[in-house]
Amino acid sequence: MYNAFDFLFFLGTLLGVMAVGFWTGRREKNSVSGYFRGGNQLPWYAIGFSIVAAGISSEQFVGEMGYAYKLGMPVVNWEWLVFPALSILLWIFVPLYVRHSVTTMPEYLQRRFGPTTRTIYAYLSTVSYIFVNFALVFYTGGYALEQMWGLDRLWAVWALALLTGLYTVYGGLSAVAWTSSLQCILLLGGGLYVFFAGLCAIQWDWQAMLGVGQQAHLAVPADHPELPWSALIILALSTNTWYYATNQYINQRCLAARDEWHAKMGVLFAGGLQLLMPLATCFPAMAYRVIQPNLSDHNAAYPALVAAFVPAGMRGLVAAAIVGAIMSTISGLVNSTSTIVTLDIVRRGVGRDWSEERLVRVGRWSGAAALLIGALFAPVVMRWESLFRYAQDIWAPMAAPVVVVFLTGALWEKADRRGADLCLWLALLTVPLTLAKSLLADLGVHFLPENLENPMVLAGAVSLVSWAMMAAFSYVRSWAAALGVALPIWAAIGWIAALSPPATALLTSAVMGLAVGIPLVRRNAPAEALWDRSMLQTPGPYSGYRSVWLWWSLCAAAFGVLYFLFW
């Protein structure tokens, strides 16, 4: 399947990425600021490329391709519905993090709620990175390389993990950001090449690629078994907001920006790149469905379509894109995990008086340990029919309480530590709940109402429970009285969610709109760790074509046109 030219292209790419990683990380590796924040020297384009590369992995090239082969256009929402979340990150959290010199997401929660909240979220983030993110990228990466090259999946991924871990552990965030920029260009280039090759193979029949009925539209009916429109609303408002606005793995790039303008423009550049991502991660599978509509294993769609669309001699480019996606994700996860473990757990405990060099060594060892544990846990994801669904099943319910904590922390002056801590404990408890739900379902055991079997609907219910919990424990001082207020509301939420997913989605959007919209209009006075309306303006001489508002408006218009065309 691959010739000598393919192998040379692939090998050269791998060596080039490693060289960039070692070169860019050589100066910043011995100080806490340099290793974990890149010395605050990242420009907007490196931030944008790095955010997209961090969000795109073998999960997309294998799992999302398979999901798009099966369902069509509705899967594109995973790429285009990020704009609301990116806007929340851009206008609320970037200025809040940058102006308060935040290094980690748990650190921000300590400033707002106290040390207990920081500790809970630090452990929650670490657990989710190791047992969800790492496991998923290891398994899907191994699966892709096995299908494409016939390599043993475990040996292939261990080799990639070792090579990626070397420059990441050595160079810190600078190495991650610059290698991710290169890898983002590779994965976009490889993905777009496959897309156009697929279009040529089906003689540029766009309508045939889109399919018919529900497969051809972004919005799907409320009775769709997997992606009803109600689930997509919750995806946009809850899961995506968690992923982009509260996630160390994504936000660490913004925290290392040269200044606030570079951080904001980096987010907008990432949004612009997201416009192109479905061409690389969804549409090729939809084109392949025209040629081969009866593929039994949807997860094998990407390796199969590469074999069908890409001629020998160019497959090295596609292989480099896959490997780049795997390596960028692994490197970002290693650095984010080591940052949280070192700064939010170790330094606040036994390492209070440790030197910066010793803390950096802890970061290196903790990143290596996370790599090892995640790889060992990877076989668990084999139980899911769709690899892409594995992440969604776990992330969606877990994300909802976290979003509530961060938004109320930023916008509600009276938001209380008790409500924040309870919401984060709820987020932790959703992980074993989701695993138990899925594993028992294989045995024919279902302990949740039918509608709540959908992870997005369950996430909507969890989100509403979290808003009620935060409000009750923030505005009612007595524990007993707060529970007395919250319990009837939780019961009503459970009844509504079990009865009507559309009502759950609409109620979630209404509650979040009011809870966020009212403070956005009313918060004028600056206060410690709180957002205020002055943050809508970007400090510095950035006007005219460099205006953040200008580029945000253009990006919003582009997403709006796409949804108008494909609705």
Coordinates of C-alpha atoms in Angstrom, one line a residue:
M1 CA 0.0 0.0 0.0
Y2 CA 2.9 2.4 0.8
N3 CA 6.0 2.8 -1.4
A4 CA 9.5 4.1 -0.6
F5 CA 8.6 7.7 -1.3
D6 CA 5.7 7.5 1.2
F7 CA 8.0 6.1 3.9
L8 CA 10.6 8.8 3.3
F9 CA 8.0 11.6 3.4
F10 CA 6.6 10.1 6.6
L11 CA 10.0 9.7 8.3
G12 CA 11.2 13.1 7.3
T13 CA 8.0 14.7 8.7
L14 CA 8.5 12.8 12.0
L15 CA 12.1 13.9 12.3
G16 CA 11.2 17.5 11.4
V17 CA 8.6 17.7 14.1
M18 CA 11.0 16.3 16.7
A19 CA 13.7 18.8 15.6
V20 CA 11.2 21.7 16.0
G21 CA 10.2 20.4 19.4
F22 CA 13.8 20.2 20.7
W23 CA 14.8 23.5 19.1
T24 CA 11.9 25.6 20.4
G25 CA 12.0 24.2 23.9
R26 CA 15.7 24.5 24.5
R27 CA 15.6 27.9 26.2
E28 CA 12.5 27.7 28.3
K29 CA 12.9 24.3 30.0
N30 CA 14.4 25.1 33.4
S31 CA 11.9 27.7 34.8
V32 CA 8.3 27.3 35.9
S33 CA 7.2 30.2 33.7
G34 CA 9.2 29.1 30.7
Y35 CA 8.3 25.4 31.0
F36 CA 4.6 25.7 31.8
R37 CA 3.8 29.0 30.1
G38 CA 6.3 29.3 27.3
G39 CA 7.7 32.5 28.7
N40 CA 4.5 34.3 27.6
Q41 CA 6.0 34.6 24.1
L42 CA 3.4 32.9 21.8
P43 CA 2.0 34.9 18.9
W44 CA -1.6 34.7 17.7
Y45 CA -1.0 32.4 14.8
A46 CA 0.9 29.8 16.9
I47 CA -2.0 29.9 19.4
G48 CA -4.6 29.4 16.8
F49 CA -2.8 26.6 15.0
S50 CA -2.0 25.0 18.4
I51 CA -5.6 25.1 19.6
V52 CA -6.9 23.4 16.5
A53 CA -4.2 20.8 16.5
A54 CA -5.0 20.1 20.2
G55 CA -8.6 19.6 19.4
I56 CA -8.1 17.4 16.4
S57 CA -6.6 14.0 16.9
S58 CA -6.9 10.4 15.6
E59 CA -10.3 10.5 17.4
Q60 CA -11.5 12.7 14.5
F61 CA -9.6 10.9 11.7
V62 CA -10.9 7.5 12.9
G63 CA -13.9 8.0 15.2
E64 CA -15.5 11.2 13.6
M65 CA -14.9 9.9 10.1
G66 CA -16.7 6.7 11.0
Y67 CA -19.6 8.6 12.6
A68 CA -19.8 10.9 9.5
Y69 CA -19.9 7.8 7.3
K70 CA -22.8 6.5 9.3
L71 CA -24.9 9.7 9.9
G72 CA -23.7 12.3 7.4
M73 CA -24.0 16.1 7.8
P74 CA -25.2 16.1 11.5
V75 CA -21.7 15.1 12.6
V76 CA -20.4 18.4 11.1
N77 CA -21.9 20.1 14.1
W78 CA -19.0 18.9 16.2
E79 CA -16.8 21.2 14.2
W80 CA -19.1 24.2 13.4
L81 CA -20.9 24.4 16.7
V82 CA -17.8 25.4 18.5
F83 CA -18.3 29.1 17.7
P84 CA -20.6 29.9 20.7
A85 CA -18.0 28.3 23.0
L86 CA -15.1 30.1 21.3
S87 CA -17.1 33.4 21.8
I88 CA -17.5 32.7 25.5
L89 CA -13.8 32.0 25.7
L90 CA -12.9 35.1 23.7
W91 CA -15.1 37.7 25.5
I92 CA -15.4 36.3 29.0
F93 CA -12.5 34.0 30.0
V94 CA -9.5 35.1 27.9
P95 CA -9.4 38.7 29.5
L96 CA -10.2 37.2 32.9
Y97 CA -7.4 34.7 32.7
V98 CA -4.8 37.1 31.1
R99 CA -5.5 40.1 33.3
H100 CA -5.2 38.0 36.4
S101 CA -2.0 36.2 35.2
V102 CA -3.7 32.8 35.6
T103 CA -1.4 29.8 35.0
T104 CA -3.9 26.9 35.4
M105 CA -7.7 26.6 35.4
P106 CA -7.7 25.2 39.0
E107 CA -5.7 28.2 40.1
Y108 CA -8.5 30.5 38.8
L109 CA -11.1 28.5 40.9
Q110 CA -9.0 29.0 44.0
R111 CA -8.9 32.8 43.5
R112 CA -12.7 32.7 43.1
F113 CA -13.9 30.0 45.5
G114 CA -10.9 28.8 47.6
P115 CA -8.3 26.0 47.8
T116 CA -10.8 23.1 48.1
T117 CA -12.4 23.9 44.8
R118 CA -9.0 24.2 43.2
T119 CA -8.0 20.7 44.5
I120 CA -11.2 19.0 43.3
Y121 CA -10.9 20.4 39.8
A122 CA -7.2 19.6 39.6
Y123 CA -8.0 15.9 40.3
L124 CA -11.0 16.0 38.0
S125 CA -8.9 17.3 35.1
T126 CA -6.1 14.9 35.7
V127 CA -8.4 11.9 35.8
S128 CA -10.3 12.9 32.7
Y129 CA -7.1 13.5 30.7
I130 CA -5.6 10.1 31.7
F131 CA -8.6 7.9 31.4
V132 CA -10.5 9.6 28.6
N133 CA -8.2 11.7 26.4
F134 CA -5.0 9.7 26.6
A135 CA -6.8 6.3 26.3
L136 CA -8.8 7.5 23.3
V137 CA -5.9 8.9 21.3
F138 CA -3.8 5.9 22.0
Y139 CA -6.4 3.4 20.9
T140 CA -7.7 5.3 17.9
G141 CA -4.1 6.1 16.8
G142 CA -3.1 2.5 17.1
Y143 CA -6.2 1.4 15.2
A144 CA -5.5 3.8 12.4
L145 CA -1.9 2.8 11.9
E146 CA -2.9 -0.9 12.1
Q147 CA -5.6 -0.5 9.5
M148 CA -3.4 1.7 7.2
W149 CA 0.0 0.0 7.5
G150 CA -0.7 -3.4 9.0
L151 CA 1.4 -2.5 12.1
D152 CA 0.7 -3.9 15.5
R153 CA -1.4 -1.1 17.1
L154 CA 0.2 -1.3 20.5
W155 CA 3.8 -1.2 19.3
A156 CA 3.0 1.6 16.9
V157 CA 1.4 3.8 19.4
W158 CA 4.0 3.1 22.1
A159 CA 6.7 4.2 19.7
L160 CA 4.8 7.4 18.9
A161 CA 4.2 8.0 22.6
L162 CA 7.9 7.6 23.3
L163 CA 9.0 9.9 20.5
T164 CA 6.4 12.6 21.3
G165 CA 7.1 12.3 25.0
L166 CA 10.8 13.0 24.5
Y167 CA 10.5 16.5 23.1
T168 CA 7.4 17.4 25.1
V169 CA 8.9 16.4 28.4
Y170 CA 12.1 18.1 27.4
G171 CA 10.8 21.4 26.1
G172 CA 7.5 22.1 27.8
L173 CA 4.8 24.4 26.4
S174 CA 7.0 26.1 23.8
A175 CA 7.8 22.8 22.2
V176 CA 4.1 21.8 22.3
A177 CA 2.8 25.0 20.7
W178 CA 5.3 25.2 17.9
T179 CA 5.2 21.5 17.0
S180 CA 1.4 21.7 17.1
S181 CA 1.4 24.6 14.7
L182 CA 3.4 22.5 12.2
Q183 CA 1.2 19.4 12.8
C184 CA -1.9 21.5 12.3
I185 CA -0.7 22.5 8.8
L186 CA 0.1 18.9 8.1
L187 CA -3.3 17.5 9.2
L188 CA -5.2 20.2 7.4
G189 CA -3.2 19.6 4.3
G190 CA -3.5 15.9 4.4
G191 CA -7.2 16.0 5.3
L192 CA -8.0 18.5 2.5
Y193 CA -6.1 16.5 0.0
V194 CA -8.2 13.4 0.8
F195 CA -11.4 15.5 0.5
F196 CA -10.6 16.7 -3.0
A197 CA -9.3 13.3 -4.0
G198 CA -12.7 11.9 -2.8
L199 CA -14.6 14.5 -4.8
C200 CA -12.7 13.6 -7.9
A201 CA -13.4 9.9 -7.3
I202 CA -17.2 10.6 -7.2
Q203 CA -16.9 13.0 -10.2
W204 CA -17.6 16.1 -8.1
D205 CA -21.1 15.0 -7.3
W206 CA -21.7 17.2 -4.3
Q207 CA -25.3 16.2 -3.9
A208 CA -24.5 12.5 -3.9
M209 CA -21.9 13.1 -1.2
L210 CA -24.3 14.9 1.0
G211 CA -26.9 12.1 0.7
V212 CA -30.6 12.4 1.2
G213 CA -33.0 13.0 4.0
Q214 CA -31.5 13.5 7.5
Q215 CA -28.0 12.8 6.2
A216 CA -28.0 16.0 4.2
H217 CA -28.8 18.5 6.9
L218 CA -27.2 19.9 10.0
A219 CA -30.4 19.9 12.0
V220 CA -32.1 16.6 12.6
P221 CA -35.6 15.8 14.1
A222 CA -36.1 15.5 17.8
D223 CA -36.8 11.7 17.5
H224 CA -33.4 11.0 15.9
P225 CA -32.0 8.1 18.0
E226 CA -28.4 9.5 18.3
L227 CA -28.3 13.2 17.3
P228 CA -31.6 14.9 17.9
W229 CA -31.5 18.7 17.6
S230 CA -32.0 18.9 21.4
A231 CA -28.7 17.1 21.9
L232 CA -26.9 19.5 19.6
I233 CA -28.1 22.5 21.6
I234 CA -26.6 20.9 24.7
L235 CA -23.4 20.1 22.8
A236 CA -23.0 23.8 21.8
L237 CA -23.8 25.3 25.2
S238 CA -22.4 22.7 27.6
T239 CA -19.8 20.3 26.3
N240 CA -18.1 22.7 23.8
T241 CA -18.0 25.5 26.4
W242 CA -16.3 23.1 28.9
Y243 CA -13.9 22.0 26.2
Y244 CA -12.8 25.4 25.1
A245 CA -13.4 27.8 28.0
T246 CA -12.5 25.8 31.1
N247 CA -10.0 23.2 29.8
Q248 CA -6.3 23.5 30.6
Y249 CA -5.5 21.4 27.6
I250 CA -6.9 24.1 25.3
N251 CA -6.5 27.3 27.3
Q252 CA -2.8 26.8 28.2
R253 CA -2.0 28.2 24.7
C254 CA -3.9 31.4 25.5
L255 CA -2.2 31.8 28.9
A256 CA 1.2 31.8 27.2
A257 CA 0.2 34.6 24.8
R258 CA 2.4 37.8 24.4
D259 CA -0.6 39.9 25.5
E260 CA -4.4 39.9 25.5
W261 CA -4.7 40.8 21.9
H262 CA -2.6 37.9 20.7
A263 CA -4.6 35.5 23.0
K264 CA -7.9 36.8 21.5
M265 CA -6.7 36.8 17.9
G266 CA -5.4 33.3 18.4
V267 CA -8.9 32.1 19.5
L268 CA -10.4 33.8 16.4
F269 CA -7.8 32.3 14.1
A270 CA -8.7 28.9 15.6
G271 CA -12.4 29.7 14.8
G272 CA -11.5 30.5 11.2
L273 CA -9.7 27.2 10.8
Q274 CA -12.7 25.4 12.3
L275 CA -14.6 26.5 9.2
L276 CA -12.4 24.2 7.1
M277 CA -12.1 21.3 9.5
P278 CA -15.2 19.3 8.3
L279 CA -13.6 19.1 4.9
A280 CA -10.8 17.1 6.5
T281 CA -12.7 15.2 9.2
C282 CA -16.2 14.5 7.9
F283 CA -16.8 15.1 4.1
P284 CA -14.2 12.5 2.9
A285 CA -16.2 9.7 4.7
M286 CA -19.4 11.0 3.2
A287 CA -17.8 10.8 -0.3
Y288 CA -16.6 7.3 0.4
R289 CA -20.1 6.3 1.3
V290 CA -21.1 7.0 -2.3
I291 CA -18.6 4.4 -3.5
Q292 CA -19.0 1.9 -0.7
P293 CA -22.3 2.3 1.1
N294 CA -22.2 -1.0 3.0
L295 CA -19.1 -0.8 5.2
S296 CA -19.6 -3.0 8.1
D297 CA -17.1 -1.4 10.5
H298 CA -17.7 2.4 10.4
N299 CA -14.4 3.0 12.3
A300 CA -12.5 1.6 9.3
A301 CA -13.9 4.3 7.0
Y302 CA -10.8 6.5 7.0
P303 CA -8.2 3.8 6.3
A304 CA -10.5 2.4 3.6
L305 CA -11.1 5.8 1.9
V306 CA -7.4 6.5 1.9
A307 CA -6.8 3.3 0.1
A308 CA -9.6 4.2 -2.3
F309 CA -8.9 7.9 -3.0
V310 CA -5.2 8.5 -2.5
P311 CA -2.6 7.2 -5.0
A312 CA 0.6 5.5 -3.9
G313 CA 3.3 8.2 -3.6
M314 CA 0.9 10.6 -1.8
R315 CA -0.1 8.4 1.0
G316 CA 2.9 9.5 3.0
L317 CA 1.3 12.9 3.3
V318 CA -1.9 11.4 4.7
A319 CA 0.1 9.2 7.1
A320 CA 2.0 12.2 8.2
A321 CA -1.3 14.0 8.9
I322 CA -2.5 11.1 11.1
V323 CA 0.7 10.9 12.9
G324 CA 0.8 14.7 13.4
A325 CA -2.7 14.5 14.9
I326 CA -1.7 11.8 17.3
M327 CA 1.5 13.6 18.3
S328 CA 0.0 17.0 18.8
T329 CA -2.7 15.6 21.1
I330 CA -0.3 13.5 23.1
S331 CA 2.1 16.4 23.5
G332 CA -0.7 18.8 24.6
L333 CA -2.0 16.2 27.1
V334 CA 1.4 15.5 28.6
N335 CA 2.1 19.2 29.1
S336 CA -1.3 20.0 30.5
T337 CA -1.3 17.1 32.9
S338 CA 2.1 17.8 34.1
T339 CA 1.2 21.5 34.6
I340 CA -1.8 20.7 36.8
V341 CA -0.1 18.0 38.8
T342 CA 3.0 20.1 39.5
L343 CA 1.4 23.5 40.1
D344 CA -2.0 22.6 41.5
I345 CA -1.2 19.5 43.5
V346 CA 2.5 19.0 44.3
R347 CA 3.6 22.6 44.8
R348 CA 0.6 23.3 47.1
G349 CA 1.5 20.3 49.1
V350 CA 5.0 18.9 49.7
G351 CA 6.6 21.3 47.2
R352 CA 5.9 24.7 48.7
D353 CA 9.7 25.4 49.2
W354 CA 11.0 23.5 46.2
S355 CA 13.2 25.3 43.6
E356 CA 11.8 25.9 40.1
E357 CA 14.2 23.4 38.6
R358 CA 12.9 20.7 41.0
L359 CA 9.3 21.6 40.1
V360 CA 10.1 21.3 36.4
R361 CA 11.5 17.8 37.1
V362 CA 8.3 16.9 38.8
G363 CA 6.4 18.1 35.7
R364 CA 8.5 15.9 33.5
W365 CA 8.0 12.8 35.6
S366 CA 4.3 13.4 36.0
G367 CA 3.8 13.8 32.3
A368 CA 5.6 10.6 31.6
A369 CA 3.5 8.8 34.3
A370 CA 0.3 10.1 32.7
L371 CA 1.5 8.7 29.3
L372 CA 2.1 5.3 30.8
I373 CA -1.3 5.0 32.7
G374 CA -3.3 6.3 29.7
A375 CA -1.7 3.8 27.4
L376 CA -2.4 0.9 29.8
F377 CA -6.1 2.0 30.1
A378 CA -6.6 2.3 26.3
P379 CA -8.0 -1.2 25.7
V380 CA -11.1 -0.2 27.8
V381 CA -12.4 2.0 24.9
M382 CA -12.7 -1.1 22.7
R383 CA -16.0 -1.8 24.3
W384 CA -17.7 1.2 22.5
E385 CA -19.2 0.5 19.1
S386 CA -18.1 4.0 18.0
L387 CA -14.7 5.3 19.2
F388 CA -16.0 8.9 18.7
R389 CA -19.0 8.2 21.0
Y390 CA -16.7 7.0 23.8
A391 CA -15.5 10.5 24.4
Q392 CA -18.9 12.1 24.0
D393 CA -20.6 9.6 26.4
I394 CA -18.2 10.5 29.2
W395 CA -17.5 14.1 28.5
A396 CA -21.0 15.4 28.0
P397 CA -22.4 14.7 31.6
M398 CA -19.1 15.5 33.2
A399 CA -18.8 18.9 31.4
A400 CA -22.1 20.3 32.5
P401 CA -21.4 21.0 36.2
V402 CA -17.9 22.4 35.3
V403 CA -19.4 25.0 32.9
V404 CA -21.8 26.1 35.6
V405 CA -19.0 26.6 38.1
F406 CA -16.8 28.6 35.8
L407 CA -19.6 30.8 34.4
T408 CA -21.1 31.6 37.8
G409 CA -17.6 32.1 39.2
A410 CA -16.9 34.7 36.5
L411 CA -20.2 36.4 36.4
W412 CA -22.0 35.9 39.8
E413 CA -20.6 38.0 42.6
K414 CA -22.6 35.9 45.1
A415 CA -21.6 32.5 43.8
D416 CA -20.6 30.4 46.8
R417 CA -17.9 27.9 47.4
R418 CA -20.4 25.3 48.6
G419 CA -22.3 25.3 45.4
A420 CA -19.0 25.2 43.3
D421 CA -17.6 22.2 45.3
L422 CA -20.9 20.3 45.1
C423 CA -21.1 20.8 41.3
L424 CA -17.5 19.5 40.9
W425 CA -18.2 16.5 43.0
L426 CA -21.3 15.9 40.8
A427 CA -19.0 16.1 37.7
L428 CA -16.7 13.5 39.2
L429 CA -19.6 11.1 40.0
T430 CA -20.9 11.3 36.4
V431 CA -17.8 9.4 35.1
P432 CA -18.5 6.1 37.0
L433 CA -22.2 6.6 36.3
T434 CA -21.5 6.8 32.5
L435 CA -19.1 3.8 32.5
A436 CA -21.6 1.7 34.5
K437 CA -24.5 2.8 32.2
S438 CA -22.6 1.7 29.1
L439 CA -21.1 -1.5 30.5
L440 CA -24.4 -2.7 31.9
A441 CA -26.2 -1.9 28.7
D442 CA -24.0 -4.5 27.0
L443 CA -25.6 -7.0 29.4
G444 CA -29.1 -5.8 28.7
V445 CA -29.4 -3.9 32.0
H446 CA -30.8 -0.3 31.8
F447 CA -31.2 1.7 35.1
L448 CA -32.0 5.1 33.5
P449 CA -35.1 6.2 31.7
E450 CA -34.9 5.7 28.0
N451 CA -34.5 9.3 27.1
L452 CA -31.6 9.7 29.6
E453 CA -29.7 6.9 27.9
N454 CA -28.6 9.6 25.4
P455 CA -25.5 11.2 26.9
M456 CA -26.5 14.7 25.6
V457 CA -29.9 14.6 27.1
L458 CA -28.4 13.3 30.4
A459 CA -25.9 16.2 30.2
G460 CA -28.8 18.7 29.8
A461 CA -30.4 17.3 33.0
V462 CA -27.1 17.4 34.8
S463 CA -26.6 21.0 33.7
L464 CA -30.0 22.1 35.0
V465 CA -29.4 20.3 38.3
S466 CA -26.1 22.1 38.6
W467 CA -27.6 25.5 37.9
A468 CA -30.2 24.8 40.6
M469 CA -27.6 23.6 43.0
M470 CA -25.3 26.6 42.5
A471 CA -28.2 29.0 42.9
A472 CA -29.6 27.3 46.0
F473 CA -26.3 27.1 47.9
S474 CA -25.2 30.6 46.8
Y475 CA -28.3 32.5 47.9
V476 CA -29.5 30.4 50.8
R477 CA -27.1 30.3 53.7
S478 CA -28.4 27.2 55.6
W479 CA -27.5 23.8 54.3
A480 CA -30.9 22.4 55.2
A481 CA -32.8 25.3 53.7
A482 CA -30.7 25.1 50.5
L483 CA -31.5 21.4 50.1
G484 CA -35.1 22.1 50.8
V485 CA -35.1 24.5 47.8
A486 CA -33.0 22.4 45.5
L487 CA -34.6 18.9 46.0
P488 CA -38.0 19.7 44.5
I489 CA -36.3 21.5 41.6
W490 CA -34.1 18.4 41.0
A491 CA -37.1 16.2 41.0
A492 CA -38.9 18.4 38.5
I493 CA -35.8 18.4 36.3
G494 CA -35.6 14.6 36.3
W495 CA -39.2 14.3 35.4
I496 CA -38.9 16.8 32.5
A497 CA -35.7 15.2 31.1
A498 CA -37.2 11.7 31.3
L499 CA -40.3 12.9 29.5
S500 CA -39.1 15.3 26.9
P501 CA -35.5 15.8 25.5
P502 CA -36.6 18.9 23.5
A503 CA -38.0 20.5 26.6
T504 CA -34.8 19.7 28.5
A505 CA -32.7 21.4 25.7
L506 CA -34.9 24.5 25.5
L507 CA -34.9 24.8 29.3
T508 CA -31.1 24.4 29.5
S509 CA -30.6 27.1 26.8
A510 CA -33.1 29.5 28.6
V511 CA -31.5 29.1 32.0
M512 CA -28.0 29.5 30.7
G513 CA -29.1 32.5 28.6
L514 CA -30.5 34.3 31.6
A515 CA -27.8 33.2 34.0
V516 CA -25.1 34.5 31.7
G517 CA -26.9 37.3 29.8
I518 CA -28.1 39.3 32.8
P519 CA -24.7 39.6 34.4
L520 CA -23.1 40.4 31.1
V521 CA -25.3 43.5 30.8
R522 CA -25.2 44.5 34.5
R523 CA -21.6 43.9 35.6
N524 CA -19.7 47.2 35.4
A525 CA -17.6 47.4 38.5
P526 CA -14.2 45.7 38.5
A527 CA -13.7 43.1 41.2
E528 CA -11.1 40.4 42.0
A529 CA -11.5 37.3 39.8
L530 CA -14.8 38.6 38.4
W531 CA -15.6 39.6 34.8
D532 CA -16.8 43.2 34.1
R533 CA -17.8 45.0 30.9
S534 CA -14.4 46.7 30.5
M535 CA -13.1 43.3 29.4
L536 CA -15.0 43.6 26.1
Q537 CA -12.3 46.1 25.1
T538 CA -8.8 45.0 24.2
P539 CA -5.9 47.0 25.7
G540 CA -3.4 48.4 23.3
P541 CA -3.3 50.2 19.9
Y542 CA -5.3 47.5 18.1
S543 CA -7.9 49.2 15.9
G544 CA -8.9 49.1 12.2
Y545 CA -8.0 45.8 10.5
R546 CA -6.6 44.6 13.8
S547 CA -9.8 45.1 15.7
V548 CA -11.0 41.9 17.6
W549 CA -14.6 42.9 17.1
L550 CA -14.1 43.2 13.3
W551 CA -12.7 39.7 13.0
W552 CA -15.2 38.2 15.4
S553 CA -18.1 39.7 13.3
L554 CA -16.6 38.2 10.1
C555 CA -16.2 34.8 11.7
A556 CA -19.8 34.9 13.1
A557 CA -21.1 35.8 9.6
A558 CA -19.3 32.9 8.0
F559 CA -20.7 30.4 10.5
G560 CA -24.1 31.9 10.0
V561 CA -24.0 31.6 6.2
L562 CA -22.9 27.9 6.5
Y563 CA -25.8 27.1 8.9
F564 CA -28.2 28.9 6.5
L565 CA -27.0 26.9 3.6
F566 CA -27.0 23.4 5.2
W567 CA -29.8 23.7 7.8

